[in-house]
Tab-separated table of N, CA and C in Angstrom:
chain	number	residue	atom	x	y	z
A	1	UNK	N	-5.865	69.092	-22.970
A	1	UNK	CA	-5.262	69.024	-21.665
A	1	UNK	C	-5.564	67.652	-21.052
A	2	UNK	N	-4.359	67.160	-20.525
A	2	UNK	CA	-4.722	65.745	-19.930
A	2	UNK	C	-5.700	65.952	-18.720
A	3	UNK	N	-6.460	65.267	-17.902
A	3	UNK	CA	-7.043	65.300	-16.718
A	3	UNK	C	-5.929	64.971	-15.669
A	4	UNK	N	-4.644	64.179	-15.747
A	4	UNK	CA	-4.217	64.136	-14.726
A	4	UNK	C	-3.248	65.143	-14.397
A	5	UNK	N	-2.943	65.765	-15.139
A	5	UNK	CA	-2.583	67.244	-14.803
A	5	UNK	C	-2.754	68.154	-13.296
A	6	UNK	N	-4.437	67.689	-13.093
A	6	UNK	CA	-5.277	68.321	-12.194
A	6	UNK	C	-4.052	67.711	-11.275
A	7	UNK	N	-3.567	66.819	-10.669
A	7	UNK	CA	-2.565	66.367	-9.547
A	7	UNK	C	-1.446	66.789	-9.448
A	8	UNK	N	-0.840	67.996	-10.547
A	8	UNK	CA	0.639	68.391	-10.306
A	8	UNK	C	0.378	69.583	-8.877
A	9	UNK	N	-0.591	70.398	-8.745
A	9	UNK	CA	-0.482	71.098	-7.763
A	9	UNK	C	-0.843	70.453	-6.612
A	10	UNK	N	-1.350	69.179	-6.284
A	10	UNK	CA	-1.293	68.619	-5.024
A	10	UNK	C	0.504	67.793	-4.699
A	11	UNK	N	0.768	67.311	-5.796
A	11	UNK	CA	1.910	66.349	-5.707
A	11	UNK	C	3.422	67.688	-5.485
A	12	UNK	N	2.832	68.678	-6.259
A	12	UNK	CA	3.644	70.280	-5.321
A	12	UNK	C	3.116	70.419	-3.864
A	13	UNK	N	2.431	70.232	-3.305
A	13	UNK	CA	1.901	70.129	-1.932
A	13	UNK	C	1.926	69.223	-1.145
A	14	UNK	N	2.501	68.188	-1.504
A	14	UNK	CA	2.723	67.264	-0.842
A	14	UNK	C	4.282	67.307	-0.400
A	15	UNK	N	5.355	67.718	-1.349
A	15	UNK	CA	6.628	68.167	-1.617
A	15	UNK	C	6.738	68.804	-0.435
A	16	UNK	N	6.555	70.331	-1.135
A	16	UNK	CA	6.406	71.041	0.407
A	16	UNK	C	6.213	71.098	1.784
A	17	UNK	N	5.283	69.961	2.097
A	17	UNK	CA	5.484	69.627	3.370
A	17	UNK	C	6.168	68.537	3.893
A	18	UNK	N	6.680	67.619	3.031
A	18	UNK	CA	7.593	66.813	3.506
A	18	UNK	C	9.119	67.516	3.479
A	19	UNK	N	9.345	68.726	2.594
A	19	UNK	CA	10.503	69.528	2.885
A	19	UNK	C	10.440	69.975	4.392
A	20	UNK	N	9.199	70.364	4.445
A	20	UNK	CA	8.506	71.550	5.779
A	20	UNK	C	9.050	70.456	7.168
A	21	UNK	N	8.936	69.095	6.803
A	21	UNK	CA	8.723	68.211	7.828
A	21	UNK	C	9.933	67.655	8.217
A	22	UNK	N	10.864	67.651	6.739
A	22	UNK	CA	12.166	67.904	7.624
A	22	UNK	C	13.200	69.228	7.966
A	23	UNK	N	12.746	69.637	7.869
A	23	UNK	CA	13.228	71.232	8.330
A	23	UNK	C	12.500	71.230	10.010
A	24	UNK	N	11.134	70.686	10.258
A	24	UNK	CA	10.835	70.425	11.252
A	24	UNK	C	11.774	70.023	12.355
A	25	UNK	N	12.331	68.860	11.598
A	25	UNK	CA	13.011	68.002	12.331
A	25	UNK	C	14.578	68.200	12.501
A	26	UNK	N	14.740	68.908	11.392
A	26	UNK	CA	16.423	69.337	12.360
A	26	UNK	C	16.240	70.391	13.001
A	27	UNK	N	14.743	71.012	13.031
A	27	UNK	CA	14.926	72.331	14.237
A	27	UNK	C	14.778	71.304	15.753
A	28	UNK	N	13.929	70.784	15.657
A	28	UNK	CA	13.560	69.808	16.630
A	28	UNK	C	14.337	69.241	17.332
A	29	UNK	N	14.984	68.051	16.358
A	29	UNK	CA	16.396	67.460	17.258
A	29	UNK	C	17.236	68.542	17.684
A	30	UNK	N	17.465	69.363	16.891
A	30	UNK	CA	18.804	70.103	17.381
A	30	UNK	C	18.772	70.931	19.260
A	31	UNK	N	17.340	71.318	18.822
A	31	UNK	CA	16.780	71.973	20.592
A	31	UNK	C	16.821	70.552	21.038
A	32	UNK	N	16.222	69.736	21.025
A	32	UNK	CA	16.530	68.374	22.071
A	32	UNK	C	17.660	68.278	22.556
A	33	UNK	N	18.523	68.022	21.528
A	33	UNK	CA	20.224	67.558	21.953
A	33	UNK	C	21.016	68.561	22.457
A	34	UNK	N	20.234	70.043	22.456
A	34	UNK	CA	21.355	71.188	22.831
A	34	UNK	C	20.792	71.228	24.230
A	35	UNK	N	19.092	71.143	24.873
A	35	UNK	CA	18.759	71.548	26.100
A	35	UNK	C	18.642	69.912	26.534
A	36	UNK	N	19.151	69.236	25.548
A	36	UNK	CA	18.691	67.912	26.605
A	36	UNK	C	17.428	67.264	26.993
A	37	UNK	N	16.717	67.112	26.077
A	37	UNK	CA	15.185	66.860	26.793
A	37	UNK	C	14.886	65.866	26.118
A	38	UNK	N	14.244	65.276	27.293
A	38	UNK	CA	13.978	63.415	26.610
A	38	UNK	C	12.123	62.984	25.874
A	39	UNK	N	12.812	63.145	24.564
A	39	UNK	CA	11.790	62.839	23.745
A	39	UNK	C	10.401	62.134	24.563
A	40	UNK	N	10.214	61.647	25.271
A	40	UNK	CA	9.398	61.364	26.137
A	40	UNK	C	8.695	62.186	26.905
A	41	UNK	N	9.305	62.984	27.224
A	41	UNK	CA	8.449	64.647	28.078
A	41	UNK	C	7.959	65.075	27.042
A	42	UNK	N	7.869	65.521	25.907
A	42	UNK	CA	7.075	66.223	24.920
A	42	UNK	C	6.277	65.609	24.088
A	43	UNK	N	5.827	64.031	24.331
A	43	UNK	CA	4.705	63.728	24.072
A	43	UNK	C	3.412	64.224	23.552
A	44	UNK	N	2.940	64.784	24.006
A	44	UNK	CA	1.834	65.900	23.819
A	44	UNK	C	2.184	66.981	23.388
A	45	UNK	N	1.259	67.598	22.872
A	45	UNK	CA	1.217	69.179	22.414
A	45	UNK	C	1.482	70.211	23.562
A	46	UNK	N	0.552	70.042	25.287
A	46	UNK	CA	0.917	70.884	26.079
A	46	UNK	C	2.498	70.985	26.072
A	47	UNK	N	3.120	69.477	26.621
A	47	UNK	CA	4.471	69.299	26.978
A	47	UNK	C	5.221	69.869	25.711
A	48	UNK	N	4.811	69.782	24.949
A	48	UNK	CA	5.793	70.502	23.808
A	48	UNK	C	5.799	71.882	23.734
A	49	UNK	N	4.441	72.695	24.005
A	49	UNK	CA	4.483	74.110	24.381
A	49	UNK	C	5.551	74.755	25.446
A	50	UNK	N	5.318	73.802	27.141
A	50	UNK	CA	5.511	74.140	27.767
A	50	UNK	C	7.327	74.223	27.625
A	51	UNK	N	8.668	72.899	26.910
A	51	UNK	CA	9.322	72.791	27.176
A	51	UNK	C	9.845	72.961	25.848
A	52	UNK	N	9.424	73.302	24.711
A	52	UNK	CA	10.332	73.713	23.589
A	52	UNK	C	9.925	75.313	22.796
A	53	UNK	N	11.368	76.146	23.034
A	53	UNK	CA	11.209	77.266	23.203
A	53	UNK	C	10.678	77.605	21.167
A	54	UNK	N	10.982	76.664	20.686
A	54	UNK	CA	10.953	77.143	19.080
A	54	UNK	C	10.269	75.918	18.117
A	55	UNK	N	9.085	76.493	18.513
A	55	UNK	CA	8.226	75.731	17.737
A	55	UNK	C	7.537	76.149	16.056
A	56	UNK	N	8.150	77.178	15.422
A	56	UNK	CA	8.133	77.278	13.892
A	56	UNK	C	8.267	76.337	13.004
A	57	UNK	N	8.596	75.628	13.129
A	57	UNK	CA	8.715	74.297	12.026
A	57	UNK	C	7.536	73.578	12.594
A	58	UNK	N	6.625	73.388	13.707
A	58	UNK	CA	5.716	72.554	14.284
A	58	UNK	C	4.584	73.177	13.488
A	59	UNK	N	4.833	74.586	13.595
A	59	UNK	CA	3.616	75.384	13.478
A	59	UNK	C	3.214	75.698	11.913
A	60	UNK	N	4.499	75.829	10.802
A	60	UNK	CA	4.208	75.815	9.741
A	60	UNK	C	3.784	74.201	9.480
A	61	UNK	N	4.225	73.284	9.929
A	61	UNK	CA	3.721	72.113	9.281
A	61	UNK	C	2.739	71.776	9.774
A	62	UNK	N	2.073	72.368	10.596
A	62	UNK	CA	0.381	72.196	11.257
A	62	UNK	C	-0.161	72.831	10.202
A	63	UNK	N	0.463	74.101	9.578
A	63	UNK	CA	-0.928	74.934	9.231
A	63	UNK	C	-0.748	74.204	7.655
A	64	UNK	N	0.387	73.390	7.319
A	64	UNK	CA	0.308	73.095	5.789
A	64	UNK	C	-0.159	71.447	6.166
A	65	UNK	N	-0.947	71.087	6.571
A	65	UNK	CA	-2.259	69.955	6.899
A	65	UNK	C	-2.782	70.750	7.068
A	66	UNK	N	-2.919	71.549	7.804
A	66	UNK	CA	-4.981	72.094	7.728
A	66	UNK	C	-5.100	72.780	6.763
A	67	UNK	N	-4.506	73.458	6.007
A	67	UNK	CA	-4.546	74.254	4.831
A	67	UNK	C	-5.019	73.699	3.585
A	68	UNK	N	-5.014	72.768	3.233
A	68	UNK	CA	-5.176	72.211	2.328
A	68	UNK	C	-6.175	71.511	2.123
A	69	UNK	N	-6.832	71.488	3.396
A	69	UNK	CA	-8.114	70.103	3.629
A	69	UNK	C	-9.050	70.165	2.618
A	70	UNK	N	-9.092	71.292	1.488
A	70	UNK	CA	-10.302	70.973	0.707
A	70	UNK	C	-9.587	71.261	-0.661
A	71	UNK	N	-8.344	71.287	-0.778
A	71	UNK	CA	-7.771	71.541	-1.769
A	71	UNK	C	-7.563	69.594	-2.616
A	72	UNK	N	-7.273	68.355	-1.876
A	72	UNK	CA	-6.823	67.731	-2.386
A	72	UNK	C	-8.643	66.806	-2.662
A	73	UNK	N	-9.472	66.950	-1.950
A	73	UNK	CA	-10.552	66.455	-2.331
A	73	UNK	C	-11.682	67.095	-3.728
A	74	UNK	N	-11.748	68.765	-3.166
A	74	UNK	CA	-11.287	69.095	-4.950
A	74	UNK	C	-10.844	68.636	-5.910
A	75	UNK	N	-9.602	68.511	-5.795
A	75	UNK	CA	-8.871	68.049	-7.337
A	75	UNK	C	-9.092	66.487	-7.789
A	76	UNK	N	-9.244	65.743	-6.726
A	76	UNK	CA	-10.203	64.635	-6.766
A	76	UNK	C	-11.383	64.437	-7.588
A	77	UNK	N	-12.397	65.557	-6.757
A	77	UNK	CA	-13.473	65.195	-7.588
A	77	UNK	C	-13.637	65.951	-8.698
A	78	UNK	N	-13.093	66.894	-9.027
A	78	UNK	CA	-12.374	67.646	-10.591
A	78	UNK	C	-11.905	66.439	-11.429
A	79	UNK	N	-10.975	66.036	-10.875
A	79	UNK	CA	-10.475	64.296	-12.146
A	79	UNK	C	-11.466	63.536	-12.211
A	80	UNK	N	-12.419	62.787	-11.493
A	80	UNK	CA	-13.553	61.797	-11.351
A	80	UNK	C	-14.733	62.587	-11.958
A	81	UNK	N	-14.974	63.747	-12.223
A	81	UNK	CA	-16.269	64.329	-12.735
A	81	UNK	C	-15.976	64.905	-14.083
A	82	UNK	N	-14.640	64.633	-14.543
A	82	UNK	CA	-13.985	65.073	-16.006
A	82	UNK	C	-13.956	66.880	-15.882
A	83	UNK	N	-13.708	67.299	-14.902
A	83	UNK	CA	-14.037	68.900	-14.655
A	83	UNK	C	-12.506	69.568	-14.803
A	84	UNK	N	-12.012	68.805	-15.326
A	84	UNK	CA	-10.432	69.365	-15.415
A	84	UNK	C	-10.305	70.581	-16.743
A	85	UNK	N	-10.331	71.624	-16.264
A	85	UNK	CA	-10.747	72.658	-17.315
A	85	UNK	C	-9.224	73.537	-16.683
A	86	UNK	N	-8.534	74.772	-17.951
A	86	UNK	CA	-7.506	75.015	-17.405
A	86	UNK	C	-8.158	76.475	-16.290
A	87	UNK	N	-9.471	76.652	-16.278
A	87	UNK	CA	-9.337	76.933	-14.570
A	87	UNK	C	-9.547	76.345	-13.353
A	88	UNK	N	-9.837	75.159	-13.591
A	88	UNK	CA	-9.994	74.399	-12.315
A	88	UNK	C	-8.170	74.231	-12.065
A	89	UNK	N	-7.345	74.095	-13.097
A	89	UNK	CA	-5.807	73.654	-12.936
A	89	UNK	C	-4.852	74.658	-12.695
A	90	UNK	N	-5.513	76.319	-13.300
A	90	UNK	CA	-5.270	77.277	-12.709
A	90	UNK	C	-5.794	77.915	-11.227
A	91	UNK	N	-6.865	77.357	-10.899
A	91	UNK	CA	-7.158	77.841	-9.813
A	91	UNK	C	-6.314	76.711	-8.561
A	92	UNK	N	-6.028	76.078	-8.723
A	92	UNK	CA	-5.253	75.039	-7.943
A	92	UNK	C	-3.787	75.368	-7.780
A	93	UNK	N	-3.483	75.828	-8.728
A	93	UNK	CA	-2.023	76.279	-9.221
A	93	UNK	C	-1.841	77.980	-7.891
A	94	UNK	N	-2.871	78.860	-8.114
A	94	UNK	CA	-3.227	79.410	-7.808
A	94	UNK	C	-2.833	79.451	-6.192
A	95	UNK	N	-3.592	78.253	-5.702
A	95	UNK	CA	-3.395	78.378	-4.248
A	95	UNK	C	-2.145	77.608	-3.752
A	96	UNK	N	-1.554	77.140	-4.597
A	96	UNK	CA	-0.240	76.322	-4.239
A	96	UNK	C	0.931	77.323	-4.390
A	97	UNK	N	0.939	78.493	-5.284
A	97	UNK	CA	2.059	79.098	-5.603
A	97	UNK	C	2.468	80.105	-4.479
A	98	UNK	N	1.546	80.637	-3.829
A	98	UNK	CA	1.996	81.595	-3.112
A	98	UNK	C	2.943	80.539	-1.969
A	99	UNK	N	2.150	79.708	-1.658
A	99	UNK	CA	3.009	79.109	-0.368
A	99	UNK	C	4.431	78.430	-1.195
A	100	UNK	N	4.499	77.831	-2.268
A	100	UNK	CA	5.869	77.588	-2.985
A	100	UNK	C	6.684	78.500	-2.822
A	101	UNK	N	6.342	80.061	-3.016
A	101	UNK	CA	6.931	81.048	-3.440
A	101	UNK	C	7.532	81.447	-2.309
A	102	UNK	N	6.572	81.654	-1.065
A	102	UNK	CA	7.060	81.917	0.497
A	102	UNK	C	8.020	80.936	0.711
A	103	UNK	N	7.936	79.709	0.513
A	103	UNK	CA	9.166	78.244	1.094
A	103	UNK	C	10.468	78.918	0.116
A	104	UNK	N	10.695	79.184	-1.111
A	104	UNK	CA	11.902	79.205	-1.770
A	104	UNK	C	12.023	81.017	-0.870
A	105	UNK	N	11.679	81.503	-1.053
A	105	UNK	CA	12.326	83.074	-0.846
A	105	UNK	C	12.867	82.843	0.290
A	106	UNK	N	11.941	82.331	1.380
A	106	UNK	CA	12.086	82.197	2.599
A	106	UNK	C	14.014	81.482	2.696
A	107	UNK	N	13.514	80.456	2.351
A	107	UNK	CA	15.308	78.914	2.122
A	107	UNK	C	16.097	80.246	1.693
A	108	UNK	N	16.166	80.800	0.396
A	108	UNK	CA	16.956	81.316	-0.407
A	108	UNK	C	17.407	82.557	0.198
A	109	UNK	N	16.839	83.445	0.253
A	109	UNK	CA	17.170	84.627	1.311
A	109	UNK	C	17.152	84.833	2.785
A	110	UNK	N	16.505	83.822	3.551
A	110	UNK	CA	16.733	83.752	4.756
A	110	UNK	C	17.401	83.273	5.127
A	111	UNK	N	17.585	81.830	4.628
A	111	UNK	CA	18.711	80.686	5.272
A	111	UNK	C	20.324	81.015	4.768
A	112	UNK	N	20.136	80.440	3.264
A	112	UNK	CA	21.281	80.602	2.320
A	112	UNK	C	22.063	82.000	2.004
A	113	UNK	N	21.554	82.938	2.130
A	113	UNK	CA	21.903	84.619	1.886
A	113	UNK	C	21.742	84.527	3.363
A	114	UNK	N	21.504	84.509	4.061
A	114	UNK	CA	21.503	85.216	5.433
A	114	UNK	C	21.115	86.793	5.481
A	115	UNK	N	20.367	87.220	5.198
A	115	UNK	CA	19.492	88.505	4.793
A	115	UNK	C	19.109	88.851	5.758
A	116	UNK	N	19.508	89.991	7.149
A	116	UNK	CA	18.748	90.107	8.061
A	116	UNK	C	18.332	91.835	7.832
A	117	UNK	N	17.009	91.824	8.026
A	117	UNK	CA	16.450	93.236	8.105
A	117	UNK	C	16.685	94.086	9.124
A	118	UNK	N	16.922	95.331	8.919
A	118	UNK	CA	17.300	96.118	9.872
A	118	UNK	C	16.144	96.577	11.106
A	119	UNK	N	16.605	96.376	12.207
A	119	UNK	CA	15.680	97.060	13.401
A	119	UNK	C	15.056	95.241	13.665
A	120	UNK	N	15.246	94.019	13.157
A	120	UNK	CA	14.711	93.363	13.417
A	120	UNK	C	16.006	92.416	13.937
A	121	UNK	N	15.900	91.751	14.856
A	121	UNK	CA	17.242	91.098	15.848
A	121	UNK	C	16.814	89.336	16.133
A	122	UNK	N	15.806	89.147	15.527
A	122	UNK	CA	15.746	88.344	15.180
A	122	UNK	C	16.296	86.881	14.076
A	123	UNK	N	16.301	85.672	14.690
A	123	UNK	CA	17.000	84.902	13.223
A	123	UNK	C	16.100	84.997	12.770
A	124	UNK	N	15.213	84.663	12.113
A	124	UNK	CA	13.986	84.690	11.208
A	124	UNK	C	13.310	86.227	11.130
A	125	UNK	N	13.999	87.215	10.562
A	125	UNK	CA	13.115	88.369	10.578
A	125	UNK	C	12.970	88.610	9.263
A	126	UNK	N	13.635	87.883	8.765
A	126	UNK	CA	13.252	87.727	6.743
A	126	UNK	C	11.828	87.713	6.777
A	127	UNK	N	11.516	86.012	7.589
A	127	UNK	CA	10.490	85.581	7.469
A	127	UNK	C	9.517	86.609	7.614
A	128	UNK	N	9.494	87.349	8.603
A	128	UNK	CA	8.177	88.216	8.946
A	128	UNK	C	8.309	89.378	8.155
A	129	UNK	N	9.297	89.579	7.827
A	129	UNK	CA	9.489	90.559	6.275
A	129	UNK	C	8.746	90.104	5.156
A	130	UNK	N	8.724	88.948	5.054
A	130	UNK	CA	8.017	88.583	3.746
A	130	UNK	C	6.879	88.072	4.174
A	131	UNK	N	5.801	88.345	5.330
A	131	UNK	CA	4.610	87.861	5.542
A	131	UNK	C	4.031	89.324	5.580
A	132	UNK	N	4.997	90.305	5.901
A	132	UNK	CA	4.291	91.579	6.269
A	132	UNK	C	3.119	92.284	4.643
């Protein structure tokens, strides 16, 4: 097994949130340009609470930075200490797949299928279907 291997499940994690980050951003602009609000008032985190009603794309791409904080220094010092064994590459794999797995089901049956669960009136009630 090569050692640099150990980097395909971060360089999958890195993916993911730059998908995450623009998905962010056309939720983002789109509430701007529909209620009108000048990028300048939401500066901050309060002002962004207080004046943007849909902050899901803010909030998944917060928690995929903090999520990870010990995942990419791991695999770091796994390559630099020759510790690249296929469970250190499975256990990495490990914590990257579930959230891969949530981003495609999520795109694929929520967005693209338009899949809405019954009793739930929500746009995103896939989503909480598949967290339940």
């Amino acid at each position: 097994m090569k050692p640099v291997m150990i980097f395909w499940p971060a360089i999958a994690m890195v993916v993911l949130t730059f998908l995450v980050w623009l998905r962010l951003y056309q939720i983002r602009i789109g509430e701007m340009r529909l209620r009108r609000i000048d990028p300048q008032s939401i500066a901050n985190s309060s002002q962004k609470a207080r004046l943007l009603e849909d902050t899901r794309g803010s909030d998944n791409f917060r928690n995929l930075f903090e999520l990870p904080v010990l995942l990419y220094p791991a695999l770091i010092l796994a390559f630099l200490t020759g510790q690249v064994t296929p469970l250190t590459l499975g256990l990495a794999w490990a914590f990257v797949q579930p959230l891969a797995s949530l981003a495609i089901f999520y795109v694929l049956f929520g967005l693209v299928l338009a899949v809405r669960v019954p009793g739930l009136d929500l746009a995103n009630g896939y989503l909480l279907h598949l967290l339940a």
